[in-house]
XYZ file of C-alpha atoms in Angstrom:
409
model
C -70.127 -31.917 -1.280
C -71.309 -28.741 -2.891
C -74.686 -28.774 -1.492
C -73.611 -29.961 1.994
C -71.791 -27.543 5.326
C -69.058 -29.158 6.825
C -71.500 -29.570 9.959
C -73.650 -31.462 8.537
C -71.600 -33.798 6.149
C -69.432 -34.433 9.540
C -72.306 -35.449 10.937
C -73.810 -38.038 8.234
C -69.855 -39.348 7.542
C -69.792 -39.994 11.603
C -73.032 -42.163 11.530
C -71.797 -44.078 8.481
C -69.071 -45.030 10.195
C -66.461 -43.516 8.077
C -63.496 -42.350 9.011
C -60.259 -40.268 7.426
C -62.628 -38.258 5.547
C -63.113 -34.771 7.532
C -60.239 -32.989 5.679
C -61.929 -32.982 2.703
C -65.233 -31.307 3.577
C -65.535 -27.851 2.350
C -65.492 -24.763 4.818
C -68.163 -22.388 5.413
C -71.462 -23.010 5.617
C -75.188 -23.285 3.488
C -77.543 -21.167 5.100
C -80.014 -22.773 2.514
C -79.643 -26.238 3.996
C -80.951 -25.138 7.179
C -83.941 -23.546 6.032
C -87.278 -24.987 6.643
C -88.167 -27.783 4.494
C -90.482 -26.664 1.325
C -93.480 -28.184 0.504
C -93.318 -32.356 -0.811
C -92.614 -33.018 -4.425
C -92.648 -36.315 -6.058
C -90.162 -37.612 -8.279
C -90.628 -40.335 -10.966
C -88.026 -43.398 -11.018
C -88.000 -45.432 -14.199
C -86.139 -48.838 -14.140
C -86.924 -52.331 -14.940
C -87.867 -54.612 -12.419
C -86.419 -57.591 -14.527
C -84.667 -58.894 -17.217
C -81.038 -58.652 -17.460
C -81.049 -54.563 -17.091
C -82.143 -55.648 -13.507
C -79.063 -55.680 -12.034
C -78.382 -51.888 -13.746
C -82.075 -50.622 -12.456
C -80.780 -51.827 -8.810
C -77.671 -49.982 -9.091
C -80.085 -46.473 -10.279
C -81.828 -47.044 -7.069
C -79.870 -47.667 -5.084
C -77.544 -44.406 -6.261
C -80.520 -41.861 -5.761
C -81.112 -43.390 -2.714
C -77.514 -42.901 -1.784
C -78.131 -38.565 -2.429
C -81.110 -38.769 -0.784
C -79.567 -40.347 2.358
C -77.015 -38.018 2.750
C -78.941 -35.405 1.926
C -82.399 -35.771 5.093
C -83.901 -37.305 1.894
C -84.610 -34.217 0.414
C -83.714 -32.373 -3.279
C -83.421 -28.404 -3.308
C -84.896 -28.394 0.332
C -88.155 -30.337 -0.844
C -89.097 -33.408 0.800
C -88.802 -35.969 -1.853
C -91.572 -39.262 -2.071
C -89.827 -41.820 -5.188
C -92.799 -42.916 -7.292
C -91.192 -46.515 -9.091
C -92.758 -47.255 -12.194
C -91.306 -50.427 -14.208
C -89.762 -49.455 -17.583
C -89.653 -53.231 -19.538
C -87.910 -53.095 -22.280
C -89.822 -51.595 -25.623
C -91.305 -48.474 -26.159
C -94.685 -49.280 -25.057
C -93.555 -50.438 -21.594
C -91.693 -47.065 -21.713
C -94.470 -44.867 -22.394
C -96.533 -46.798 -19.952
C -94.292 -45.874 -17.240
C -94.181 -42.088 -18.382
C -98.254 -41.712 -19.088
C -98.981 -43.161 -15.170
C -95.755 -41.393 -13.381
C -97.418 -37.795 -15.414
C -100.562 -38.624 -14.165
C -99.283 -38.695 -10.347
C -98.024 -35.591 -10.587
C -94.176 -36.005 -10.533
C -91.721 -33.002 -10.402
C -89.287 -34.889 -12.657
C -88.504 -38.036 -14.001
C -84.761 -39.988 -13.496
C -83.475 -43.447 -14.517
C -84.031 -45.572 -17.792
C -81.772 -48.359 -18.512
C -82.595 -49.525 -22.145
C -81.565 -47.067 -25.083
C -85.037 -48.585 -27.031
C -86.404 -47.343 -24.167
C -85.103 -43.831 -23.617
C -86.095 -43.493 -28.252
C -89.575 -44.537 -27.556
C -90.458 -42.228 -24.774
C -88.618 -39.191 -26.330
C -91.757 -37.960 -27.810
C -93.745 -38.515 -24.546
C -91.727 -36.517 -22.109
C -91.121 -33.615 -24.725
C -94.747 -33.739 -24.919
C -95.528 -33.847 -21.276
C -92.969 -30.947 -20.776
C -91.744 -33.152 -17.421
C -87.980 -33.269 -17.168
C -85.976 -36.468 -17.311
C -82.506 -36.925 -16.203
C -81.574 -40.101 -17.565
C -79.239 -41.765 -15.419
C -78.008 -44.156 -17.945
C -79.485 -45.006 -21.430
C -78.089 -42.161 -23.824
C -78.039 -43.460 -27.195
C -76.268 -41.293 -30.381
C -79.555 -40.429 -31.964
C -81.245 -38.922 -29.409
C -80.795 -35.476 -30.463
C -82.409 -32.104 -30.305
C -84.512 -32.690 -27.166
C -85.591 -29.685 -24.589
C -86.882 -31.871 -21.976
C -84.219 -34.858 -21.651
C -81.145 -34.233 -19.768
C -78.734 -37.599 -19.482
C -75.374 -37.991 -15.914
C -74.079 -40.692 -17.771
C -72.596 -40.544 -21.848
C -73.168 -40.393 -25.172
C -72.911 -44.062 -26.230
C -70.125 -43.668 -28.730
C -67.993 -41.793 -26.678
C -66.049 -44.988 -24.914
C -65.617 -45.980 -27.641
C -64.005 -42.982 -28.970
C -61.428 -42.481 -25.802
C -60.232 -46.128 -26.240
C -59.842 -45.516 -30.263
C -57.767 -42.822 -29.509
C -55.680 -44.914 -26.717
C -55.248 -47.837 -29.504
C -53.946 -45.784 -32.206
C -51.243 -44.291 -30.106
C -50.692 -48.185 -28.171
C -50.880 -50.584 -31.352
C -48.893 -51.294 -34.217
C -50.087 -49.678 -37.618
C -50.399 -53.021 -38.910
C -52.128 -54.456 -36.091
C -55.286 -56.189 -36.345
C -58.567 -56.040 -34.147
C -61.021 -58.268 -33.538
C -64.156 -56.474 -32.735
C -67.201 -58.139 -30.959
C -70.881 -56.956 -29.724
C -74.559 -57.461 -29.551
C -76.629 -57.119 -32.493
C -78.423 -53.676 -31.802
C -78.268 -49.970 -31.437
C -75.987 -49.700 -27.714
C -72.899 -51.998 -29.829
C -73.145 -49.805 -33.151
C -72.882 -46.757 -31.015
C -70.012 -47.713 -29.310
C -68.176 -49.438 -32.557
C -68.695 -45.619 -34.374
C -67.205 -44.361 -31.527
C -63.822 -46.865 -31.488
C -63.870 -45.844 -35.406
C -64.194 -42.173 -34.864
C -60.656 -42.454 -32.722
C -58.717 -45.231 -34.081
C -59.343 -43.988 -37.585
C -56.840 -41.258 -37.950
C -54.017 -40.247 -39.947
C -54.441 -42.783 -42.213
C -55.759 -45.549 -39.853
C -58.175 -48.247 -40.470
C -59.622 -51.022 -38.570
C -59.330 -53.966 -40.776
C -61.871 -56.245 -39.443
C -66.137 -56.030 -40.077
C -67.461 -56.284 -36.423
C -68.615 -60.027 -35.368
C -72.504 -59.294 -34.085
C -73.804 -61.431 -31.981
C -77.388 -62.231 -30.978
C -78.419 -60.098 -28.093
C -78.939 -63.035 -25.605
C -81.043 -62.136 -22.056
C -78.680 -65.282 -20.852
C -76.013 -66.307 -23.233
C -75.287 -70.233 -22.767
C -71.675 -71.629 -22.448
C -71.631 -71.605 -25.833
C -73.604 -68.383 -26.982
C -70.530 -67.019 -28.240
C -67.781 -69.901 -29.574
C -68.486 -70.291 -33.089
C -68.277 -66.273 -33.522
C -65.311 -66.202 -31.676
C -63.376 -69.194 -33.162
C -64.325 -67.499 -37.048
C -62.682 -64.416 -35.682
C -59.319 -65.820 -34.154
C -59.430 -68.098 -37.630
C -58.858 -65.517 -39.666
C -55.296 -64.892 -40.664
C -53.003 -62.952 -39.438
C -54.686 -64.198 -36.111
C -55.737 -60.678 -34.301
C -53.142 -58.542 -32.107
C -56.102 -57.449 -29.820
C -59.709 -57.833 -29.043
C -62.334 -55.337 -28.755
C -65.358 -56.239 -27.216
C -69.070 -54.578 -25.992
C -70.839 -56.639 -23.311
C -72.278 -56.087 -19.916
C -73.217 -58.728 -16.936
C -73.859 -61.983 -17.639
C -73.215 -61.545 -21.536
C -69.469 -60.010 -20.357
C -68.923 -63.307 -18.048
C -69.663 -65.507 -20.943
C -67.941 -63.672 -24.041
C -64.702 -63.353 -21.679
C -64.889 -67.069 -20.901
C -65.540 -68.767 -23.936
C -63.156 -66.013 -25.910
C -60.290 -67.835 -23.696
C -61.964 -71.125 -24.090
C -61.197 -70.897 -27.513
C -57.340 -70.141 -26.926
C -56.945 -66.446 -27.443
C -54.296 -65.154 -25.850
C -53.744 -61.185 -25.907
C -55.184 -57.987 -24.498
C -59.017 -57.309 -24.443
C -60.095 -53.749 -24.574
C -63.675 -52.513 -24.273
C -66.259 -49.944 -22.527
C -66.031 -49.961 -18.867
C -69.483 -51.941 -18.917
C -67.365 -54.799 -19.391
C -66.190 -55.544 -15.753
C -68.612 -53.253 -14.211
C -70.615 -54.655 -11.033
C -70.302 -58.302 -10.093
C -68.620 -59.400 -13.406
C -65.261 -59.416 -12.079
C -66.322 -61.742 -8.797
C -67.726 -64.279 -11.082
C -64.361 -64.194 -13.863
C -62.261 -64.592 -11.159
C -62.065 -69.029 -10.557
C -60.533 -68.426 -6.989
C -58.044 -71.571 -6.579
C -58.263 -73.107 -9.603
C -56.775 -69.942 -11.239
C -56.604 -70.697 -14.824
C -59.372 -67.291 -15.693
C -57.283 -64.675 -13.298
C -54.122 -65.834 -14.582
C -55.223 -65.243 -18.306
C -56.890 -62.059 -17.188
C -53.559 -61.223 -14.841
C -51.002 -61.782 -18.125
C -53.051 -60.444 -20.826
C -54.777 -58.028 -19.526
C -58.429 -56.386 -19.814
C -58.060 -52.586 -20.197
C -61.520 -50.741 -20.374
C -62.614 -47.246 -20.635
C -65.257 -45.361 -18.356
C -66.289 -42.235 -16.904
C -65.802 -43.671 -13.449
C -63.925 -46.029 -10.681
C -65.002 -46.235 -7.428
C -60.826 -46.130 -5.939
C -61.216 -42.461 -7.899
C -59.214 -40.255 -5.135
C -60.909 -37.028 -4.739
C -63.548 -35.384 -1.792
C -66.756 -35.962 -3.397
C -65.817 -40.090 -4.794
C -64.659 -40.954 -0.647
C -67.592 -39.558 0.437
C -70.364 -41.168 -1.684
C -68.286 -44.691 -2.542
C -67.415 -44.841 1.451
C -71.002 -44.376 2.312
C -71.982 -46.375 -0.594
C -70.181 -49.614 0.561
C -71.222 -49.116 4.258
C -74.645 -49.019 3.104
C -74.669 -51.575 0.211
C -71.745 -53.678 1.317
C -70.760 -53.057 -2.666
C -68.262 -50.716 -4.206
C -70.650 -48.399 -6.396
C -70.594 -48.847 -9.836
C -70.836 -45.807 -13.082
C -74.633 -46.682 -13.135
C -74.920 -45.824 -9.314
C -72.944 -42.556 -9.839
C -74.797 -41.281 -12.607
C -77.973 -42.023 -10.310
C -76.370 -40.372 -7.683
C -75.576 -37.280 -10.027
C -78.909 -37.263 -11.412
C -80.290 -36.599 -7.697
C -77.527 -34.345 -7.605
C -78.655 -31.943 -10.510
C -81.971 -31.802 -9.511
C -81.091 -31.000 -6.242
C -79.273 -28.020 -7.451
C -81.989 -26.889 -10.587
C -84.930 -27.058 -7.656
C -83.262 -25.231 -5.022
C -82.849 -22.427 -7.724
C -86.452 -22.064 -8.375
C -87.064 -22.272 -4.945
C -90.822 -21.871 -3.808
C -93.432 -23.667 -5.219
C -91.366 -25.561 -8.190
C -93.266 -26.362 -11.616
C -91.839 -29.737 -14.018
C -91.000 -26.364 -17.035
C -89.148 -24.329 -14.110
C -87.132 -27.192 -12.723
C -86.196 -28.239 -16.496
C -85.261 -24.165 -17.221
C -83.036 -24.370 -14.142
C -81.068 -27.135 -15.250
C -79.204 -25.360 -17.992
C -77.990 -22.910 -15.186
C -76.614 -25.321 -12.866
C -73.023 -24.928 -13.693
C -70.683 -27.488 -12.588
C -71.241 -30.673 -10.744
C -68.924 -31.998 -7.551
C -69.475 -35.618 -8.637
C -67.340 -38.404 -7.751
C -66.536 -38.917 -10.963
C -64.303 -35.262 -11.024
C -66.101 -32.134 -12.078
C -68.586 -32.178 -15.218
C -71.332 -29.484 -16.892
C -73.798 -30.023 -19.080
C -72.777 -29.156 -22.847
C -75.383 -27.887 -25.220
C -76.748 -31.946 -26.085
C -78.055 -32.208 -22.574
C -75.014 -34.646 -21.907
C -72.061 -34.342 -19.507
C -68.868 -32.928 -21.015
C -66.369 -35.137 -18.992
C -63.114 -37.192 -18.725
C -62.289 -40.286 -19.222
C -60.500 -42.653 -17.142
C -58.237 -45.823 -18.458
C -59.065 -48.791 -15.905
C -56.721 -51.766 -16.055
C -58.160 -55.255 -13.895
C -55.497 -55.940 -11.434
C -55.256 -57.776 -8.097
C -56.554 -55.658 -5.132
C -55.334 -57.280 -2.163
C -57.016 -61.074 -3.137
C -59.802 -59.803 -5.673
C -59.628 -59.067 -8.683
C -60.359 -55.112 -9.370
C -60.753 -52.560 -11.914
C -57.737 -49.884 -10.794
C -57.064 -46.466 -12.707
C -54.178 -46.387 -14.580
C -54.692 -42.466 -16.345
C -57.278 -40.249 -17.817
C -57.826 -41.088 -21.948
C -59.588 -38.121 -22.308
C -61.995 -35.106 -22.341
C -64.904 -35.920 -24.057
C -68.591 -34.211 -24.577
């Protein structure tokens, strides 16, 4: 860890309990780290305290936290105080949150789940001249923006890496279903799947099959889409799919329900978190053995069996904190402490919001556990790719990195 001597980290990894991990700590030492602690600074957390983007906002917490932790709960030598403020889901809500966490004086501001979120406070933060590093929404049209920095992606970009995997995997002639909520996120990522599959002559055959965005999609939210799709002759070679949580559970369900039988591809957000625990039907077996024969290949920035120094430290302390193998949303988080840490130990002193946001373009590269990433010129990490295959790890079902798609950003 970049920000971290090998004192200290040894130190923190022998409280957590951890073991096998000493080899990988750096050598020499921070000086910087065992200065005297600068004066308090508040930073602004905005995620939603309900709705289905709960169970994402936990994850954004619970990843700053994580730094935080590890780190004598400091950012750039600062004493850090987390002001929560709830982000809903519409613009106002959004805005809300950004007017009060101003107000209290915040360094920075981190999180936001919701893409309509992160469009409808745009104009407030670049207004308010506070940074944000978004730790998850990042939707293709937010563009041009001084003051909004984002750990995560560029919506269409998961898209992209698995377009590029399907035109060199599938048949010319092969035919995709393609599924997702009606709504900005599923567009973004559909451009992106078109943007790489739709090369040298390529095209993807089928119109994409929108579905309402349901909070808590019934048992049978998604059937009659899904049986028009498989209708349709020739009957489709793969499926291609954007959902997340509870919405992934039931699409993945009911899409075997109906009798398809063949390999689902999709963003990573697809078996991200607890979706996997609640696919997998334990002895009755039917849903793992689909999943097991078929397959479910997805595309992400991250996976928490990722082998390299910075990944075993955070996901090691991660599950012995959490009891939870840390998800992309909790990494970004992580990362997003992670910048900051590194843009507010550069001004040093007395930091101001316009300081702290000048010193994040001169960061340079981040030691995530997601493998090394910089900021590109959008504000967005330029990063690889990782091709994640569900398999059987040990009697659970797991998402398990098969090879890196690509470079993207």
């Amino acid at each position: 860890m970049s920000q971290m001597n090998r004192r200290r980290a040894l130190q923190l990894l022998a409280a957590l309990g951890t073991t096998g991990l000493a080899a990988g700590c750096g050598s020499g030492t921070d000086t910087a780290d065992e200065a005297k602690p600068g004066s308090p600074i508040k930073i602004g957390l905005i995620v939603p305290g309900s709705g289905p983007n709960k169970v994402i906002g936990d994850e954004i917490i619970n990843g700053f936290q994580m730094f935080l932790t590890l780190n004598e709960g400091q950012l750039g030598g600062h004493p850090v105080t987390l002001v929560p403020a709830e982000e809903g889901d519409t613009a106002k809500t959004g805005q809300a949150a950004v007017d009060r966490l101003v107000k209290e004086g915040v360094l920075a501001l981190t999180g936001v789940v919701s893409s309509a979120v992160m469009l409808g406070i745009r104009d407030a933060v670049e207004q308010a001249r506070v940074p944000l590093v978004g730790s998850n929404a990042s939707p293709i049209s937010l563009q041009s923006v001084v003051y909004i920095w984002r750990t995560s992606y560029v919506l269409n970009e998961p898209g992209e890496a698995l377009g590029q995997y399907l035109r060199d995997k599938l048949d010319e002639s092969s035919r995709i279903a393609i599924f997702g909520t009606q709504g900005q996120s599923s567009r973004d990522v559909i451009d992106g799947l078109r943007r790489g599959y739709e090369q040298g002559g390529r095209r993807l055959t089928d119109d994409p099959v929108l579905t309402p965005d349901y909070p808590n999609p019934g048992k049978g939210a998604y059937t009659g889409s899904i049986r028009k799709a498989l209708d349709r002759r020739p009957a489709p070679d793969a499926v291609f799919c954007h959902y997340f949580g509870v919405q992934a559970v039931q699409f993945v369900k009911q899409l075997y329900a109906e009798g398809y039988r063949g390999p689902v591809y999709a963003p990573g957000f697809l078996t991200e978190g607890t979706v996997l625990g609640q696919l997998d039907d334990g002895e009755k077996g039917e849903e793992r053995g689909l999943i097991e024969k078929y397959g479910i290949e997805t595309a992400l920035n991250y996976s928490a069996d990722l082998n390299n120094t910075a990944n075993r430290v955070f996901a090691s302390a991660y599950r012995k904190t959490y009891n939870a193998s840390p998800t992309t949303y909790a990494m970004a988080s992580y990362d997003a402490a992670q910048v900051l840490n590194k843009a507010i130990r550069l001004v040093g002193g007395n930091p101001t919001p316009q300081q702290v946001n000048l010193a994040l373009g001169k960061i340079g590269q981040i030691d995530s556990p997601r493998g090394a990433w910089q900021f590109n010129q959008s504000r967005t990490p330029q990063q690889k790719w990782y091709l994640r295959r569900v398999q059987l790890d040990g009697q659970m079902l797991a998402n398990v990195v098969i090879n890196e798609l690509a470079t993207l950003g």
